[in-house]
Tab-separated table of C-alpha atoms in Angstrom:
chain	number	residue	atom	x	y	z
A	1	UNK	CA	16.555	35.380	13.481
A	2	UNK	CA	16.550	34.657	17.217
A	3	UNK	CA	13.776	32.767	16.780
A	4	UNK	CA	15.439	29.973	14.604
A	5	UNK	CA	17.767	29.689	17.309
A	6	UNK	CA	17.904	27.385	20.363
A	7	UNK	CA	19.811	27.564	23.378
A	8	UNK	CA	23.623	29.153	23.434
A	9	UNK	CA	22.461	30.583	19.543
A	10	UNK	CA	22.760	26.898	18.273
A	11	UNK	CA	20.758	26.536	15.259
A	12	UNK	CA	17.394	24.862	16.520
A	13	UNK	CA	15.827	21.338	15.315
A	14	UNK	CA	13.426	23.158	13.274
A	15	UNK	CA	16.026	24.625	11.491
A	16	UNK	CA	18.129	21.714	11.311
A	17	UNK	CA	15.480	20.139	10.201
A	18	UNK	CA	14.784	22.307	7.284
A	19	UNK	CA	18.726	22.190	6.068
A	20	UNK	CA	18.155	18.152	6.054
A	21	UNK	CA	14.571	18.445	3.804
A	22	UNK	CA	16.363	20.998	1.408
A	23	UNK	CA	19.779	18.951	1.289
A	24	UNK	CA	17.616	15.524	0.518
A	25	UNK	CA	15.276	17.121	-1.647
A	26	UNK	CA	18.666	18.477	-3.951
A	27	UNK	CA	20.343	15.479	-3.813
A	28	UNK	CA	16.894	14.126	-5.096
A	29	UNK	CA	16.616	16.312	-7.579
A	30	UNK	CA	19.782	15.440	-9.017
A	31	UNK	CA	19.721	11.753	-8.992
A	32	UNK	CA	15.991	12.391	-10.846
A	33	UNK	CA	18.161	13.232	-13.833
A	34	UNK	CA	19.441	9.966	-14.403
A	35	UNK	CA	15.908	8.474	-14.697
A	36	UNK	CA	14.414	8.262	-18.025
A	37	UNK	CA	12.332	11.567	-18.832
A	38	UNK	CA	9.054	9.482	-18.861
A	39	UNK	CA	9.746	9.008	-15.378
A	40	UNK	CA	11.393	12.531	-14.454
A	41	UNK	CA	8.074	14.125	-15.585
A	42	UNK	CA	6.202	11.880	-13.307
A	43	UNK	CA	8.002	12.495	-10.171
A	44	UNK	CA	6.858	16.949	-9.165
A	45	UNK	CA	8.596	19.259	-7.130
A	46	UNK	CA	5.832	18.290	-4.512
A	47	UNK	CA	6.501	14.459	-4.595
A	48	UNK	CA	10.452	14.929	-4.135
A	49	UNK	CA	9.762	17.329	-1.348
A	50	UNK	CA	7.271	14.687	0.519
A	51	UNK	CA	9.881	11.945	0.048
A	52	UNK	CA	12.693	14.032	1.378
A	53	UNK	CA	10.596	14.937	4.093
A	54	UNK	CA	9.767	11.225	5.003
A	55	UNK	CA	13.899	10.572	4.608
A	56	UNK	CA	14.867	13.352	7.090
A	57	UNK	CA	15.325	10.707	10.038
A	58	UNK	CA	16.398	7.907	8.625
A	59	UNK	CA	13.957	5.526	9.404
A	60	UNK	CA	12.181	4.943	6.002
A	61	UNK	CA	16.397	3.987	5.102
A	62	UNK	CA	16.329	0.903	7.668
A	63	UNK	CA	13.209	0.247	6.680
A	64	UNK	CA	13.607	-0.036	2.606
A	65	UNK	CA	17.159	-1.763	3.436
A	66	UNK	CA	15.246	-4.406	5.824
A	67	UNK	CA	12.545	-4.586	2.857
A	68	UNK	CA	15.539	-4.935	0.616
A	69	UNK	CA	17.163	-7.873	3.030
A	70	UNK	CA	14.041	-9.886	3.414
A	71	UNK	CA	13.349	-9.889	-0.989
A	72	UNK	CA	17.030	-11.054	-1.075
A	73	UNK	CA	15.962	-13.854	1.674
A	74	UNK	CA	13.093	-14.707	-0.236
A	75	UNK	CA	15.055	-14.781	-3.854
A	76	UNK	CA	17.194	-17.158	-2.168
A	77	UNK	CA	14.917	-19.190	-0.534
A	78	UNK	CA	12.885	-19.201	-3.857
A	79	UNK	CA	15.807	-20.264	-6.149
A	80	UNK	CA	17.042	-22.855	-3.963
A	81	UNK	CA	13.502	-24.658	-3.949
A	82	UNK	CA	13.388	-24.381	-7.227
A	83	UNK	CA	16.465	-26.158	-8.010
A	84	UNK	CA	15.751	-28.892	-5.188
A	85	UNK	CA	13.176	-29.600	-7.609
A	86	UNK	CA	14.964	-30.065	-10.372
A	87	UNK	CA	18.010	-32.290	-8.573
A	88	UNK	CA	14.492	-34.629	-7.456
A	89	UNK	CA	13.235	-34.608	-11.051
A	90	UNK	CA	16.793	-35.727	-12.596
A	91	UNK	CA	16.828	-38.049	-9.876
A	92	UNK	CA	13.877	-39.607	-10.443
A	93	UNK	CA	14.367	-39.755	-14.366
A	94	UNK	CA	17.744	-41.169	-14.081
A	95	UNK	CA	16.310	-44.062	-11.471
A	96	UNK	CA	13.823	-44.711	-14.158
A	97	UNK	CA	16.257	-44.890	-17.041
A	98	UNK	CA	18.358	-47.286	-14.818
A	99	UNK	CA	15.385	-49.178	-13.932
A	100	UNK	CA	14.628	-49.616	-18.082
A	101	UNK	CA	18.049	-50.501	-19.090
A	102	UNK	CA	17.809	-53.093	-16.534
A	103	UNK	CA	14.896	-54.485	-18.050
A	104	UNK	CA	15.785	-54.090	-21.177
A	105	UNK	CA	18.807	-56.277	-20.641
A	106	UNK	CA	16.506	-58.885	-18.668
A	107	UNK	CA	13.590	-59.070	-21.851
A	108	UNK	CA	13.411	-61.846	-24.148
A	109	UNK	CA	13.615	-60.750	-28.063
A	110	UNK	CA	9.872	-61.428	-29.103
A	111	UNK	CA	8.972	-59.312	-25.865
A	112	UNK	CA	11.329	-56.345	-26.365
A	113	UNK	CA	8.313	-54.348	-28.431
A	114	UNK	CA	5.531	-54.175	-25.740
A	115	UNK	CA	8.651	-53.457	-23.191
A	116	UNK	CA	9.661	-50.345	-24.963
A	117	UNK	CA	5.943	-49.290	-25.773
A	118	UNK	CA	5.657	-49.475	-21.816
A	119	UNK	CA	8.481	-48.054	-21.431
A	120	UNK	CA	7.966	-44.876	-23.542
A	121	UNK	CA	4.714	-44.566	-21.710
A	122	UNK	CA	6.696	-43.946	-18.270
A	123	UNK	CA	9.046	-41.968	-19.885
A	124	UNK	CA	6.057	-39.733	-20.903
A	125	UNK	CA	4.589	-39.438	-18.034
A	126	UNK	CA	7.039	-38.959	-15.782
A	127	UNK	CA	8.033	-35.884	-18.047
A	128	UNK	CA	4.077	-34.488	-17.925
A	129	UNK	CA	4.780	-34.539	-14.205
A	130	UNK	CA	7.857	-33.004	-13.794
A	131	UNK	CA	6.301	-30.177	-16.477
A	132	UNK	CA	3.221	-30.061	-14.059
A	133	UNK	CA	4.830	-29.820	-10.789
A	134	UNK	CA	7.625	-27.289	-12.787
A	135	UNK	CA	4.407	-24.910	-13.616
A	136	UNK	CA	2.854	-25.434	-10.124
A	137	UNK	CA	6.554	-23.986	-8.425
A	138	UNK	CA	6.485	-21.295	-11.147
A	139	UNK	CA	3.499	-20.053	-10.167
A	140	UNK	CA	3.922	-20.669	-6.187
A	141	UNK	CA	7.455	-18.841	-6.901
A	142	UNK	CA	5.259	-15.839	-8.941
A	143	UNK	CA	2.350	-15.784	-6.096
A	144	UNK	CA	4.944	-15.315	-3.713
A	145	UNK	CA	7.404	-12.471	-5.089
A	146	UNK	CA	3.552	-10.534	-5.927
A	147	UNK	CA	3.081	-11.253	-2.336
A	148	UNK	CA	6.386	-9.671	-1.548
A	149	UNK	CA	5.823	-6.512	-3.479
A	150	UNK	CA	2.770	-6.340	-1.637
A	151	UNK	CA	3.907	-6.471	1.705
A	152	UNK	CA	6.245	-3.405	0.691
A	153	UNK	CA	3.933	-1.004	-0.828
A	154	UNK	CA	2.221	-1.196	2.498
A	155	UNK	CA	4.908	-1.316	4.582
A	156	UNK	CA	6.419	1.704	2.405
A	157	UNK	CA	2.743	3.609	2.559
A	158	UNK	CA	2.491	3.139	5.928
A	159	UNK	CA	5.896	4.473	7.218
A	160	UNK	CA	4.598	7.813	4.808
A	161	UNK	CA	6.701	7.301	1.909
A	162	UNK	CA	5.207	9.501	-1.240
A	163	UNK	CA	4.367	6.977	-4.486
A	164	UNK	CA	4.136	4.464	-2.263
A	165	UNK	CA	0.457	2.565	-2.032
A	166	UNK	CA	-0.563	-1.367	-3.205
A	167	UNK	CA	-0.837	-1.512	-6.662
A	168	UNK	CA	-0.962	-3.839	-9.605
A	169	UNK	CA	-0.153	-1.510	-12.368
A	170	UNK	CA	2.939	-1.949	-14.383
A	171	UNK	CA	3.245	1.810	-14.753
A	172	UNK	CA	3.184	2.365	-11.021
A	173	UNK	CA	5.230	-0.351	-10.185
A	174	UNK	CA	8.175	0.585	-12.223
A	175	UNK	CA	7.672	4.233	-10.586
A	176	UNK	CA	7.585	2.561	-7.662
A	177	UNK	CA	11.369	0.656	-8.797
A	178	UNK	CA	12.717	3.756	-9.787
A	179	UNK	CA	11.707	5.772	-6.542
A	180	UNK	CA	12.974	2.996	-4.308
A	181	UNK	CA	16.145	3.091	-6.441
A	182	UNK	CA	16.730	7.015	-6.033
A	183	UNK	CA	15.739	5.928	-2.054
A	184	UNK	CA	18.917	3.336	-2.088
A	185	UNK	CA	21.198	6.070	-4.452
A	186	UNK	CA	20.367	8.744	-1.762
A	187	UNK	CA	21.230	5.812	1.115
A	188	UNK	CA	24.731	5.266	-0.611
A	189	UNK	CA	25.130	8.770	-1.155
A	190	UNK	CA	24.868	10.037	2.754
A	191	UNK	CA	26.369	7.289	4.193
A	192	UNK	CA	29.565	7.781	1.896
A	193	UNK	CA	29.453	11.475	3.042
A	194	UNK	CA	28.871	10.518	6.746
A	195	UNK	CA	32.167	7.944	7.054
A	196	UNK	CA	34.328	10.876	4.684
A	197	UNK	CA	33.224	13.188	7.886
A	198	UNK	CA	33.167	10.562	10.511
């Protein structure tokens, strides 16, 4: 026993050390059981224990809440370009409207059939654009949220956290969800405890 203990019989880091890995791996263990059972069968003894283990400072917290900060950034960013968009499409649909009735009101009877053909034809087309450049923020707005993921598999891999590597597969990724979900439960969880002690 003297051995586990540091200076003036305090407990040493080691030890310390080892009450953190077994305290996060329980509390991981019990927050496993609110996952579906596809996904509780998924996640061994041995995967728990390496994510507890990667938990025990803290850093791997920061980092998945500054992962967490810069998606919501993103999100926002995202969404707000999106409906810029749409404010310049109305816009733009609502000058040409104008811009017909105007005309309309101007035209002479026997030329008010080639005015609304031409007419219709702007109408059209101005919708196949707005469509087109729709899809082409869609996808830019896809690309980039992929890209996002991305950046936090390897950011997650890299810091050591177990489940955590680049990957396109739906399976993984929603492994991936669920793990960073019992990451933020466990976050919640021990800073609650910490301010009840604090």
């Amino acid at each position: 026993m003297a051995g586990y203990l540091g200076t003036y019989g305090e407990p040493s880091d080691i030890t310390r050390q080892q009450e953190r890995h077994y305290h996060l791996l329980s509390e991981l263990q019990n927050l496993v059981k609110d996952l579906p059972s596809s996904f509780q069968q998924r996640l061994s003894y041995t995967t728990l224990s390496d994510l507890a283990l990667a938990l025990i400072d803290g850093t791997v917290f920061e980092i998945v809440q500054g992962l967490l900060e810069i998606q919501h950034l993103t999100e926002k960013n995202l969404y707000n370009q999106r409906v810029k968009l749409h404010a310049e499409h109305r816009g733009l649909k609502q000058e040409l409207l104008k811009k017909h009735k105007e005309a309309l009101q101007s035209c002479k009877a026997h030329n008010l059939p080639v005015l609304r053909s031409t007419q219709q034809k702007e109408i059209e087309a101005l919708e196949q654009r707005t469509r087109e450049e729709q899809r082409m923020m869609d996808e830019k707005i896809v690309l980039e949220l992929d890209q996002k993921v991305i950046d936090q598999q390897s950011t997650l891999e890299k810091a050591g956290v177990s489940g955590f590597y680049v990957t396109t597969n739906p399976q993984e990724l929603t492994l991936q969800m669920n793990l960073l979900e019992l990451i933020l439960k466990l976050q919640q969880k021990e800073s609650s405890t910490s301010k009840t002690y604090s």
